[in-house]
CSV table of C-alpha atoms in Angstrom, one decimal:
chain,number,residue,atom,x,y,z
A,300,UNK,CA,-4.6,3.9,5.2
A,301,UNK,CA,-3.6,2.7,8.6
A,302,UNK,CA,-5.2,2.0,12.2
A,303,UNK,CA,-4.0,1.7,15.2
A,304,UNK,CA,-4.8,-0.5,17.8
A,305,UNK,CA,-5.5,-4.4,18.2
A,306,UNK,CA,-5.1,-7.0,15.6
A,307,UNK,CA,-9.2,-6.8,16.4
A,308,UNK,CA,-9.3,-3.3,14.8
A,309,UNK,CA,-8.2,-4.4,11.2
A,310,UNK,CA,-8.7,-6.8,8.1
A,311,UNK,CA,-8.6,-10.8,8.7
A,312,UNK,CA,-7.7,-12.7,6.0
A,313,UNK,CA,-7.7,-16.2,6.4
A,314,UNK,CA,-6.5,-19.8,4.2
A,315,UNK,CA,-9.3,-21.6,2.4
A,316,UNK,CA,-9.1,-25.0,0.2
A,317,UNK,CA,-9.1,-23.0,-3.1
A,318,UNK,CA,-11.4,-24.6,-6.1
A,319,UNK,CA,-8.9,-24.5,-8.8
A,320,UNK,CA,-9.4,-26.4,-12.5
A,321,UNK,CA,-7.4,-29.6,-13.1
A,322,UNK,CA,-5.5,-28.3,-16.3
A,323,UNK,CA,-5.6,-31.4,-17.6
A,324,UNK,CA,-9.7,-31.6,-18.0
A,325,UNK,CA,-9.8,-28.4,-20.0
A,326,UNK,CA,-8.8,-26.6,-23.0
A,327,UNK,CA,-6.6,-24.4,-21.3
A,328,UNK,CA,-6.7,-22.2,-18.4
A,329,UNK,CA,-7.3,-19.0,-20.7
A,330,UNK,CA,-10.1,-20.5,-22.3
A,331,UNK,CA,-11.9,-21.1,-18.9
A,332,UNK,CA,-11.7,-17.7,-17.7
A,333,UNK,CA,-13.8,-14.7,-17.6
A,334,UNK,CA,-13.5,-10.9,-16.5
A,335,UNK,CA,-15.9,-10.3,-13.7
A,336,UNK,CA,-19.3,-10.5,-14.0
A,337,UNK,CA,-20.5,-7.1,-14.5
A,338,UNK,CA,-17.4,-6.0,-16.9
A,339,UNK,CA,-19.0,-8.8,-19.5
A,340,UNK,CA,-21.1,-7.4,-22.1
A,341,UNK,CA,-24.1,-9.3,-22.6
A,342,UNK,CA,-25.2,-11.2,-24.3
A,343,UNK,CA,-22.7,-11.1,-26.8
A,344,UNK,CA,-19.6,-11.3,-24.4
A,345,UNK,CA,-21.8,-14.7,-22.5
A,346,UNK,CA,-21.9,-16.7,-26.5
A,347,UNK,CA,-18.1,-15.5,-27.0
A,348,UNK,CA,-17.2,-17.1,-23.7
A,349,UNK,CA,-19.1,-20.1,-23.8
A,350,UNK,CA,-17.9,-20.9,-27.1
A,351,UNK,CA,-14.5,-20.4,-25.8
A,352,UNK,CA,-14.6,-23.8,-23.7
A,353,UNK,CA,-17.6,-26.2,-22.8
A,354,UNK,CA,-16.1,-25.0,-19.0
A,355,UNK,CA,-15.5,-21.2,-19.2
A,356,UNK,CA,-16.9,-20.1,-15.7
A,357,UNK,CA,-19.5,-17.3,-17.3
A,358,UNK,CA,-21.5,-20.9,-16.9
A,359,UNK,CA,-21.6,-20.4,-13.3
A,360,UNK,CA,-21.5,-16.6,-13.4
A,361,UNK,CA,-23.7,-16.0,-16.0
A,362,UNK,CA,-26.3,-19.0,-16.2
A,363,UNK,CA,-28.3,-18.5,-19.2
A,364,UNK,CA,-31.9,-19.8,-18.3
A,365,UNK,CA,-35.5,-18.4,-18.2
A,366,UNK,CA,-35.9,-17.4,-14.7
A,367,UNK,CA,-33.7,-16.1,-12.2
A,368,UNK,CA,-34.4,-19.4,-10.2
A,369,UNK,CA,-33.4,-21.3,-13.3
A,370,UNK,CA,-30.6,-19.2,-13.9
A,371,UNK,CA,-29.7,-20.0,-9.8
A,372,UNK,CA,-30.2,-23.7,-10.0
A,373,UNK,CA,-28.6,-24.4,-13.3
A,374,UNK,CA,-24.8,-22.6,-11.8
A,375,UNK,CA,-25.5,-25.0,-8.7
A,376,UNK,CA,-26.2,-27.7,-11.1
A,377,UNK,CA,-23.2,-27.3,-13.3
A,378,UNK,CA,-20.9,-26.8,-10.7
A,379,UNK,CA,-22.0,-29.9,-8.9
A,380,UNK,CA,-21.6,-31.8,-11.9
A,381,UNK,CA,-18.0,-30.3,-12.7
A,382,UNK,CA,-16.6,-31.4,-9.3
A,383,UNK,CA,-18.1,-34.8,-10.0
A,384,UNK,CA,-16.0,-35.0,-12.7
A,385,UNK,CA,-13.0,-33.5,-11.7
A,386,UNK,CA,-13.0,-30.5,-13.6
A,387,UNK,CA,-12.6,-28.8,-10.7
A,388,UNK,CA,-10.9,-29.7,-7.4
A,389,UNK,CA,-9.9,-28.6,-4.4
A,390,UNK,CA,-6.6,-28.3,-3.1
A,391,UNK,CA,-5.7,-30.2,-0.6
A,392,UNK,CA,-4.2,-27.8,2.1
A,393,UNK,CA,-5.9,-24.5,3.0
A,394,UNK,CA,-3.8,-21.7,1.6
A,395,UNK,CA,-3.4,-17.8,0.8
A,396,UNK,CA,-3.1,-17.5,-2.4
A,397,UNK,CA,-0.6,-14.7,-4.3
A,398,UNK,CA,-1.9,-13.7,-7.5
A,399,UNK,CA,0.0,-11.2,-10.1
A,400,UNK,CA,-1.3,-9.5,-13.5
A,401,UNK,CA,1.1,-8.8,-15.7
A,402,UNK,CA,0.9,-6.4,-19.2
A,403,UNK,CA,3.7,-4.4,-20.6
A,404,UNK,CA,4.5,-2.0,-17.9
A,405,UNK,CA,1.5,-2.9,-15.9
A,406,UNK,CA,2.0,-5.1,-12.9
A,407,UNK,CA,-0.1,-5.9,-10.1
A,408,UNK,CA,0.4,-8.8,-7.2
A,409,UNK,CA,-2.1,-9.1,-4.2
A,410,UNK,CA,-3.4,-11.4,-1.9
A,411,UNK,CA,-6.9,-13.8,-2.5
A,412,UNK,CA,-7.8,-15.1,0.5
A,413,UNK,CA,-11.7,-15.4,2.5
A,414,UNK,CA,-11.7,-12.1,4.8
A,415,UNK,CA,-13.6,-11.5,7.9
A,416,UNK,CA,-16.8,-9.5,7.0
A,417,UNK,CA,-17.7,-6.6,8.7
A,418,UNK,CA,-19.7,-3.5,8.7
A,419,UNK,CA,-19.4,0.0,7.2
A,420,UNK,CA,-19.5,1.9,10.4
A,421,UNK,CA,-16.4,-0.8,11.4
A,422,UNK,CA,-14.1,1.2,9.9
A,423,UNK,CA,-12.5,-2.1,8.7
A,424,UNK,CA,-13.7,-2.3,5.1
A,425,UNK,CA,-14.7,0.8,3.7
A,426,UNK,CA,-17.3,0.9,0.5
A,427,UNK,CA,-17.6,4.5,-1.9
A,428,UNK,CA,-20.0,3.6,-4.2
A,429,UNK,CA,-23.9,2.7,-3.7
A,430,UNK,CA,-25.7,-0.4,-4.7
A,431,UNK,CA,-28.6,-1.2,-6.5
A,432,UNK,CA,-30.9,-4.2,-4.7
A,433,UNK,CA,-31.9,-5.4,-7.2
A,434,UNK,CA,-28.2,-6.7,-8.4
A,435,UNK,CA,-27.8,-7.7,-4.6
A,436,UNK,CA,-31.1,-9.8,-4.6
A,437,UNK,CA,-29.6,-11.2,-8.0
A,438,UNK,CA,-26.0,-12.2,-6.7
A,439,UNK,CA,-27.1,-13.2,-3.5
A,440,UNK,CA,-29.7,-16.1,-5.3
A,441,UNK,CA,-26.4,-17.3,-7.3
A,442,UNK,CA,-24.1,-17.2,-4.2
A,443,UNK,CA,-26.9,-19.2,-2.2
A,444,UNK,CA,-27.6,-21.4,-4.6
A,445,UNK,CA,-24.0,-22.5,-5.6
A,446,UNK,CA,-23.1,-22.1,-2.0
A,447,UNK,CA,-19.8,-20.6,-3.4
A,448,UNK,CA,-18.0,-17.4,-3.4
A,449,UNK,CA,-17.3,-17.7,-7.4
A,450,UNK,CA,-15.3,-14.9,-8.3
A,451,UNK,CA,-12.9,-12.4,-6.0
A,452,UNK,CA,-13.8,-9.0,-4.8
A,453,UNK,CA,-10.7,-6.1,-5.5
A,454,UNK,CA,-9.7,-4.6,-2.0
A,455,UNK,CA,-6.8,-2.0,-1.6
A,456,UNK,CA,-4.8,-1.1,1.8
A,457,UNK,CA,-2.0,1.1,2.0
A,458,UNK,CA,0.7,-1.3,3.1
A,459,UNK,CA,4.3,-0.3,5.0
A,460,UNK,CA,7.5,-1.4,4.8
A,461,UNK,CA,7.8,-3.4,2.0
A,462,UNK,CA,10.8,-5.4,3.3
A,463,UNK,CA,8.6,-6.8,5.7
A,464,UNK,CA,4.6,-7.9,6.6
A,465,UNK,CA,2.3,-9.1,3.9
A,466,UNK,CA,4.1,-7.3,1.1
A,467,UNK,CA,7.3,-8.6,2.0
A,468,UNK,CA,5.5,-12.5,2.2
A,469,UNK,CA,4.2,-11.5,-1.7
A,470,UNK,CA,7.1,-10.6,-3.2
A,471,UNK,CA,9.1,-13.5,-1.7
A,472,UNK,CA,6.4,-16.1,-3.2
A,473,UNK,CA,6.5,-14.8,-6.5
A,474,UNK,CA,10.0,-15.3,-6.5
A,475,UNK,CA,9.3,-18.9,-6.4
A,476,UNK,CA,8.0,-21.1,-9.4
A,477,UNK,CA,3.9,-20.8,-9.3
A,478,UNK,CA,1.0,-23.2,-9.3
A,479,UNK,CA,-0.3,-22.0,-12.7
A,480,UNK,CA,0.4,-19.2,-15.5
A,481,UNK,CA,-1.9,-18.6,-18.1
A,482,UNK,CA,-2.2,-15.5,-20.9
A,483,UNK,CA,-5.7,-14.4,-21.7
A,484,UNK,CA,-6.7,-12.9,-24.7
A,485,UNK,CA,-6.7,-9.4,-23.2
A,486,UNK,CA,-3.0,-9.8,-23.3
A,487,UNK,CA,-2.5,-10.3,-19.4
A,488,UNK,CA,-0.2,-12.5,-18.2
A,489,UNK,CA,-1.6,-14.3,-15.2
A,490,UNK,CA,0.6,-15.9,-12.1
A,491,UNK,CA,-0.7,-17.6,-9.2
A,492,UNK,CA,1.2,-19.0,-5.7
A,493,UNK,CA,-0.2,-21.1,-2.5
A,494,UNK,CA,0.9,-19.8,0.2
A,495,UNK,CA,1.0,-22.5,3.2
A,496,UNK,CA,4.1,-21.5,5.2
A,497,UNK,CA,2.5,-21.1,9.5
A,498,UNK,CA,5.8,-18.4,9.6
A,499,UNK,CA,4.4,-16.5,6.4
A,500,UNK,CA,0.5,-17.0,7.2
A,501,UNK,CA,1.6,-15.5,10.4
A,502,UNK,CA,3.5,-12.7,9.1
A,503,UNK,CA,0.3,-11.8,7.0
A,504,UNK,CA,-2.0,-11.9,9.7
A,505,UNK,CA,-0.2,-9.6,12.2
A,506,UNK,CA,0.3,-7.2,9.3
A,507,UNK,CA,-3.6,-7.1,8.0
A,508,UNK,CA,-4.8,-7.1,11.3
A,509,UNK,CA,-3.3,-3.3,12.0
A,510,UNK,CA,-4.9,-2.0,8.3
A,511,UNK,CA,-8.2,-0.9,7.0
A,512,UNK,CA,-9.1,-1.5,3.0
A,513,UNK,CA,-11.5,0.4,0.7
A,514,UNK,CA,-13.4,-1.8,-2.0
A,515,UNK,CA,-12.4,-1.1,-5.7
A,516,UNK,CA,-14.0,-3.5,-7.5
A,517,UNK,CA,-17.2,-5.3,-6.1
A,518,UNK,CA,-19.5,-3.2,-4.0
A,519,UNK,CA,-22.6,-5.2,-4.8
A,520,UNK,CA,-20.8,-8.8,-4.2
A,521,UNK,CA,-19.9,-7.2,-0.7
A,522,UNK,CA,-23.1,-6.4,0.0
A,523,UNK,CA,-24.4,-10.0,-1.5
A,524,UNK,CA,-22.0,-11.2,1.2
A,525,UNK,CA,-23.0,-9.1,4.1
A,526,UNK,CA,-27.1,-9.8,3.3
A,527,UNK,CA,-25.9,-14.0,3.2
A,528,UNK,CA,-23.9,-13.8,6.7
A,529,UNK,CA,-27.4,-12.5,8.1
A,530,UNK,CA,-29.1,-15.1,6.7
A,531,UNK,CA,-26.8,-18.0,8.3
A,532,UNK,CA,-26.3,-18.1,12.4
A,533,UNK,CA,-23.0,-17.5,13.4
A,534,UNK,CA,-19.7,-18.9,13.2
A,535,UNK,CA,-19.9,-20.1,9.6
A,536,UNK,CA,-17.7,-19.8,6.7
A,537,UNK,CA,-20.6,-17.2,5.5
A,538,UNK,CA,-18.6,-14.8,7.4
A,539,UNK,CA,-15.8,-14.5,5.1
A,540,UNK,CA,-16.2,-13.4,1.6
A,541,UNK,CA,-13.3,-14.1,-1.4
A,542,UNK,CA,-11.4,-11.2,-2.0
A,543,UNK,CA,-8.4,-10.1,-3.6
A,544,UNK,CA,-6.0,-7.8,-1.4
A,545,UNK,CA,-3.7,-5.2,-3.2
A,546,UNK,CA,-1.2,-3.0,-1.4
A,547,UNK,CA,-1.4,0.1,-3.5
A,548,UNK,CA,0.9,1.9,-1.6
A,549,UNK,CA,3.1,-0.7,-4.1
A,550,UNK,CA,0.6,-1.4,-7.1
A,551,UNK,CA,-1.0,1.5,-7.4
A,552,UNK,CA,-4.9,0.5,-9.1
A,553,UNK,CA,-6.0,2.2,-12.4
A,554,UNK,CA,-9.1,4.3,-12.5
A,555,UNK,CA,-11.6,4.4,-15.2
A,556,UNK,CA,-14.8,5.8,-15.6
A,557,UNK,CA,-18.0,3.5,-15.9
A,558,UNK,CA,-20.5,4.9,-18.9
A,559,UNK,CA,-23.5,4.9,-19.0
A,560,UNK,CA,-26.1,3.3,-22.2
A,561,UNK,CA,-29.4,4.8,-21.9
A,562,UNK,CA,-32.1,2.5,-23.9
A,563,UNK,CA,-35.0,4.7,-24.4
A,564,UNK,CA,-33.8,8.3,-25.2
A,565,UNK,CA,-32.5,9.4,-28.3
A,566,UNK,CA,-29.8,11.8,-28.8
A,567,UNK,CA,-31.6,14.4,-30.4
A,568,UNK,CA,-34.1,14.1,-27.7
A,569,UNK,CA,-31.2,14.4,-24.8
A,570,UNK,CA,-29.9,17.4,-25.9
A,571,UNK,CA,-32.9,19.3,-26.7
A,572,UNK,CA,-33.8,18.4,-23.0
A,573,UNK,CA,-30.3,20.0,-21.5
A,574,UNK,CA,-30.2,22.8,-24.4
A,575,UNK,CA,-30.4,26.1,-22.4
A,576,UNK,CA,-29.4,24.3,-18.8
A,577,UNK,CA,-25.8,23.0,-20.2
A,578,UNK,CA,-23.4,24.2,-22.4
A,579,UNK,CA,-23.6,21.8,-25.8
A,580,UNK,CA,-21.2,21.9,-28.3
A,581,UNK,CA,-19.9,19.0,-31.1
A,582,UNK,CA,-16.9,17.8,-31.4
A,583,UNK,CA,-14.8,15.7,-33.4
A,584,UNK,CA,-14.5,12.0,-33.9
A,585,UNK,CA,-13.2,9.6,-33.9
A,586,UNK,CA,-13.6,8.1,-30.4
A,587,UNK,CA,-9.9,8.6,-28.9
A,588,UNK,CA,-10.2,12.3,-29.9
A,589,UNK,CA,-13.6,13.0,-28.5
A,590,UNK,CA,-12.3,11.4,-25.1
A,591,UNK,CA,-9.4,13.9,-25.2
A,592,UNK,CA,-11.7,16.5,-25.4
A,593,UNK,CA,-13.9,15.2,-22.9
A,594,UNK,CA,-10.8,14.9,-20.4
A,595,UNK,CA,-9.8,18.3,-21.2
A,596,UNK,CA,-13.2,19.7,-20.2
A,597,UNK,CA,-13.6,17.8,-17.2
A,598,UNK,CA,-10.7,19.3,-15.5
A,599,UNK,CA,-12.7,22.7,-15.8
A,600,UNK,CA,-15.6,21.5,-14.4
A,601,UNK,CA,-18.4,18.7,-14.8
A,602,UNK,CA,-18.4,17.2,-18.5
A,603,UNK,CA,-20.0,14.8,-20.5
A,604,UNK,CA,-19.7,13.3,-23.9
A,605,UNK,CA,-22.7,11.8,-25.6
A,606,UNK,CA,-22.6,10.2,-28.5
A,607,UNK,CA,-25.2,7.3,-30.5
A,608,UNK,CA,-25.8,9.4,-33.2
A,609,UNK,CA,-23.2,8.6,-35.5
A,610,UNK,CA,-21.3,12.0,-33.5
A,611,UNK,CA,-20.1,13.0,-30.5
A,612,UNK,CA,-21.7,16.2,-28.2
A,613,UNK,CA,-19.7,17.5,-25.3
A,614,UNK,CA,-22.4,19.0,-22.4
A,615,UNK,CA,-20.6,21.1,-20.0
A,616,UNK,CA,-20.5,24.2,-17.6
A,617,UNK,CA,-24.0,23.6,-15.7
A,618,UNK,CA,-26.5,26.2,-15.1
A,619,UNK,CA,-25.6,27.1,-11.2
A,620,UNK,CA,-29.2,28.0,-10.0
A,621,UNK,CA,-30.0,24.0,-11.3
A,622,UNK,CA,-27.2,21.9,-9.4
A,623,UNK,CA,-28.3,24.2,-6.5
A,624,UNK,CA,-31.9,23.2,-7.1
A,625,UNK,CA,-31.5,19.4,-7.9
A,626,UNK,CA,-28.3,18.2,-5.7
A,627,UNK,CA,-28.6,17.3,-2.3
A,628,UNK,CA,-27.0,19.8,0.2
A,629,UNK,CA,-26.3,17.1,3.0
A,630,UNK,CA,-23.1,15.9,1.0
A,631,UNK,CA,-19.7,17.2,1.2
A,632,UNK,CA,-19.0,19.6,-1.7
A,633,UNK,CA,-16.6,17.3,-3.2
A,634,UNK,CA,-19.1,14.8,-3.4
A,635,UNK,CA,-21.6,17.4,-5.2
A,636,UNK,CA,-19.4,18.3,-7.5
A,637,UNK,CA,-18.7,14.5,-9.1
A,638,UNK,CA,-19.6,14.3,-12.8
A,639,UNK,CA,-21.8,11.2,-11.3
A,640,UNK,CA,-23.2,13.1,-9.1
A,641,UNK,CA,-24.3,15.9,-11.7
A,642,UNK,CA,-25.3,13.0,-14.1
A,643,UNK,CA,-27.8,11.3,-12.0
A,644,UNK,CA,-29.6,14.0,-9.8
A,645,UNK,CA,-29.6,16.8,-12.7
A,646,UNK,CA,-29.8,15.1,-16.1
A,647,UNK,CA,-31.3,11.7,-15.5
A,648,UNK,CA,-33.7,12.6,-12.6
A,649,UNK,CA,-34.5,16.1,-13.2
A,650,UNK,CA,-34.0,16.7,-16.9
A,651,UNK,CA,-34.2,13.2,-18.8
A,652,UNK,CA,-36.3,12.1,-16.1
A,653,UNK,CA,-35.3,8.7,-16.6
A,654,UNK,CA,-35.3,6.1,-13.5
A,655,UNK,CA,-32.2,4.0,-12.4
A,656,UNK,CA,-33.5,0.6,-14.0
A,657,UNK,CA,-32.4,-2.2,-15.7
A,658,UNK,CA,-34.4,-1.5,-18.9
A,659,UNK,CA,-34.0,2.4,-18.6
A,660,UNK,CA,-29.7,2.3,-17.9
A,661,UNK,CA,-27.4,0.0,-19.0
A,662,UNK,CA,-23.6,0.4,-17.0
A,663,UNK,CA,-20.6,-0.3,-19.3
A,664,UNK,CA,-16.9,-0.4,-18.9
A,665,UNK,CA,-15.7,0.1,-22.5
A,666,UNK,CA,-16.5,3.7,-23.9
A,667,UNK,CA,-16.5,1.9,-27.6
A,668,UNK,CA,-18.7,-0.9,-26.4
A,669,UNK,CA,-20.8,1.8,-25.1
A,670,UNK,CA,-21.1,4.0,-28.0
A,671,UNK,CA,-21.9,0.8,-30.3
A,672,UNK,CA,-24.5,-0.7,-28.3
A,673,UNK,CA,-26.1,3.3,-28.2
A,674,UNK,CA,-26.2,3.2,-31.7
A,675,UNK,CA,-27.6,-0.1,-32.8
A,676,UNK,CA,-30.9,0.7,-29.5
A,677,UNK,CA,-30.9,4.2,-31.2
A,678,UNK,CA,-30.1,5.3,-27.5
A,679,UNK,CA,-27.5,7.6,-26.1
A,680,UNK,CA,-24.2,6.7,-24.7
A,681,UNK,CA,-22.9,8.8,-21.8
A,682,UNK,CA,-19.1,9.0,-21.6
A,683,UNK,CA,-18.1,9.9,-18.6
A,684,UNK,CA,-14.1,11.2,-17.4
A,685,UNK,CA,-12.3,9.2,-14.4
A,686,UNK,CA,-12.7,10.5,-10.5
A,687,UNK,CA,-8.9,10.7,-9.2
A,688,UNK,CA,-8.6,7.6,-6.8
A,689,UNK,CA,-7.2,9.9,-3.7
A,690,UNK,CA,-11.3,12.0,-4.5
A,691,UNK,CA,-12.5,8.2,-3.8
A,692,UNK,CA,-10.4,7.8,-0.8
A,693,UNK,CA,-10.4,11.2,0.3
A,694,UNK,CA,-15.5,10.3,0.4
A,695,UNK,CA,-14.9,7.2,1.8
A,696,UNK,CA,-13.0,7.9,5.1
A,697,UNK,CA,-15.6,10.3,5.6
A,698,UNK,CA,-18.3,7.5,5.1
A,699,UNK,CA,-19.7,9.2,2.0
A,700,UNK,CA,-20.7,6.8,-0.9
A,701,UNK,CA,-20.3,7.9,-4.1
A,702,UNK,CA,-23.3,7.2,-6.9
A,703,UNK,CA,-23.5,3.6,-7.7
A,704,UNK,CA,-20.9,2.6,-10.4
A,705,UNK,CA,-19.2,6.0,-10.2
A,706,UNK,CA,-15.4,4.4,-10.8
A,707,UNK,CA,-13.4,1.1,-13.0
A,708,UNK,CA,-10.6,0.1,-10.4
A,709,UNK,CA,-8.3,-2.1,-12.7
A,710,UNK,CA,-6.9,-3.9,-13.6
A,711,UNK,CA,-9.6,-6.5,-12.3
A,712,UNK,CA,-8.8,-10.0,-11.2
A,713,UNK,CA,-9.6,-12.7,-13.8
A,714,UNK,CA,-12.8,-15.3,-12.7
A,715,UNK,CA,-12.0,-18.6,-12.9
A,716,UNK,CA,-8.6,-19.0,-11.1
A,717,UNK,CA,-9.5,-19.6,-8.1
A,718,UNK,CA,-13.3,-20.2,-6.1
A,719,UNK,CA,-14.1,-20.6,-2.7
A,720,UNK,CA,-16.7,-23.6,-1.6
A,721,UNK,CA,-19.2,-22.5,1.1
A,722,UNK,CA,-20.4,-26.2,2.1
């Protein structure tokens, strides 16, 4: 996923004074740390990580308060009042920053660093999924308020040889003793590396500045960042954003499906409405086995498992004269044919009639999670298969955008390592 052309042309990723914790003013560096935002199930997942440590950064990227503005002012407040006291601290040279995952036979090293923001129709930085404003409006009251990218974006390129360029600057770093190592309870193994070197900044800049990258993980914080770059004049540092770059040509990403929780329909109620319009058939528990089935199905055609009933229900093989009737024709056919696709413009907006809201739809990335939170609303959970990364590749060169959360990139950096300051 290469351009040609000028340095101009491509991605810019430049050194920042990363906001790190001082080891030494917390419980430990696992404790402190949180998955991404929207991967943390509230509000149980907030009360598990802020009993964790009086500093786990859900503070900042969760606030629990009243009112948005509360919520907004309380993260400002908090991380003020931690770089008071040195709980957090800035390092003193402005660096690129090599960070590795590590969990049995999964291993994945990239590049955090503030990149050059730019537009869609750039070609630079290409998004696949849509956003929901309201999440936008949401993140961008945080990120203004804290005046702080907080947690790191997941970007992939296709990088060359990797003997030389950026890869070649990553792999030599980690080769080197790093700046911290930590194992969260997720059983990742976490590494991180400063990279100050002129000769290796250089190297990474003349490399980036020929590539293009497509957004895994973090379509609404992109957006967050483009709608705050408006808001400020030019130059500022609001025009680079915190981002984690991975050469997957290297590290290939995992892709997961995101499910969907929907609050106000029962199950009995969901498949009376698609009874006669979808084929609807049980199948057996317990979870593991009904996703196998569900993977099976889905390389036929568009499938979905729904479950919050105490069983599972597989809904398959569409009624043709409907998907003609209720999805859009100005799509490619590879973008009509997506099970998220299906799921939003045939069963929630024609047939469950249910609108794309907070209250109405809850997105999760764990199919268990999922299930369980389905059964204790008396909802339904709506288990969806994985889209094949080279599908969401394939849409985005095009310029296509795929429904909002339509795909789990993974594995996803941890928040809390490393932060950006905007003032």
């Amino acid at each position: 996923m290469t351009t040609s052309g000028t340095a101009d042309d491509g991605l810019r990723l430049i050194p920042f004074h990363g906001l790190r914790y001082v080891p030494e003013r917390v419980g430990s560096l696992a404790a402190v740390t949180s998955p991404p935002y929207d991967v943390v199930v509230r509000p149980d997942g907030v009360d598990h990580l802020e009993s964790a440590d009086p500093h786990n950064i859900v503070r900042l990227i969760l606030p629990q308060a009243g009112t948005p503005a509360e919520r907004n002012e309380q993260a400002a407040h908090t991380l003020r009042d931690w770089l008071s006291k040195g709980v957090l601290s800035a390092d003193p040279e402005p660096a690129l920053y090599v960070y590795e995952q590590r969990k049995g036979g999964v291993l994945q090293r990239g590049l955090i660093g503030a990149l050059a923001l730019s537009k869609p129709d750039a070609g630079i930085v290409l998004p696949h999924e849509d956003v929901m404003p309201d999440v936008v409006t949401d993140r961008a009251g945080l990120m203004r308020a804290a005046s702080a990218n907080l947690e790191p974006l997941l970007l992939t390129y296709l990088g060359g040889d990797p003997a030389a360029g950026a890869t070649a600057v990553v792999e030599r770093t980690a080769a080197r003793p790093p700046l911290l190592a930590t194992t969260t309870e997720d059983g990742f193994r976490h590494r991180l590396w400063a990279i100050t070197d002129p000769a290796d900044l250089a190297a990474v800049t003349a490399d980036l500045g020929h590539r293009q990258a497509l957004i895994a993980d973090g379509h609404h914080r992109w957006a967050t960042y483009l709608r705050l770059q408006e808001e400020h004049q030019s130059p500022t540092d609001w025009d680079f954003g915190l981002v984690l770059l991975v050469d997957t040509a290297r590290y290939p990403l995992q892709v997961r499906a995101i499910h969907r929780m929907l609050r106000r329909l029962p199950v009995a109620d969901a498949l009376a409405a698609v009874t006669g319009h979808f084929l609807v058939r049980p199948v057996d528990g317990p979870l593991p086995l009904a996703l196998e089935a569900l993977g099976d199905a889905a390389e036929r055609g568009n499938a979905f498992l729904l479950a919050g009933d105490g069983t599972f229900h597989l809904v398959t093989d569409p009624d043709l004269d409907l998907l003609e009737r209720t999805v859009r024709h100005d799509r490619p056919e590879a973008w009509r044919r997506l099970d998220a696709t299906v799921l939003h413009a045939t069963l929630l907006d024609a047939l469950w009639q249910i609108p794309d809201t907070p209250d109405q739809i809850t997105y999760i990335h764990d199919a268990a999670a999922t299930v369980a939170m389905a059964e204790r609303h008396g909802g339904t959970a709506v288990l969806l298969h994985p889209v094949r990364e080279e599908v969401v590749r394939n849409l985005a060169r095009q310029g296509v955008t795929m429904p909002r959360k339509s795909t789990s990139f993974g594995p996803k950096p941890a928040t809390g390592l490393v932060l950006r300051s905007l003032d």
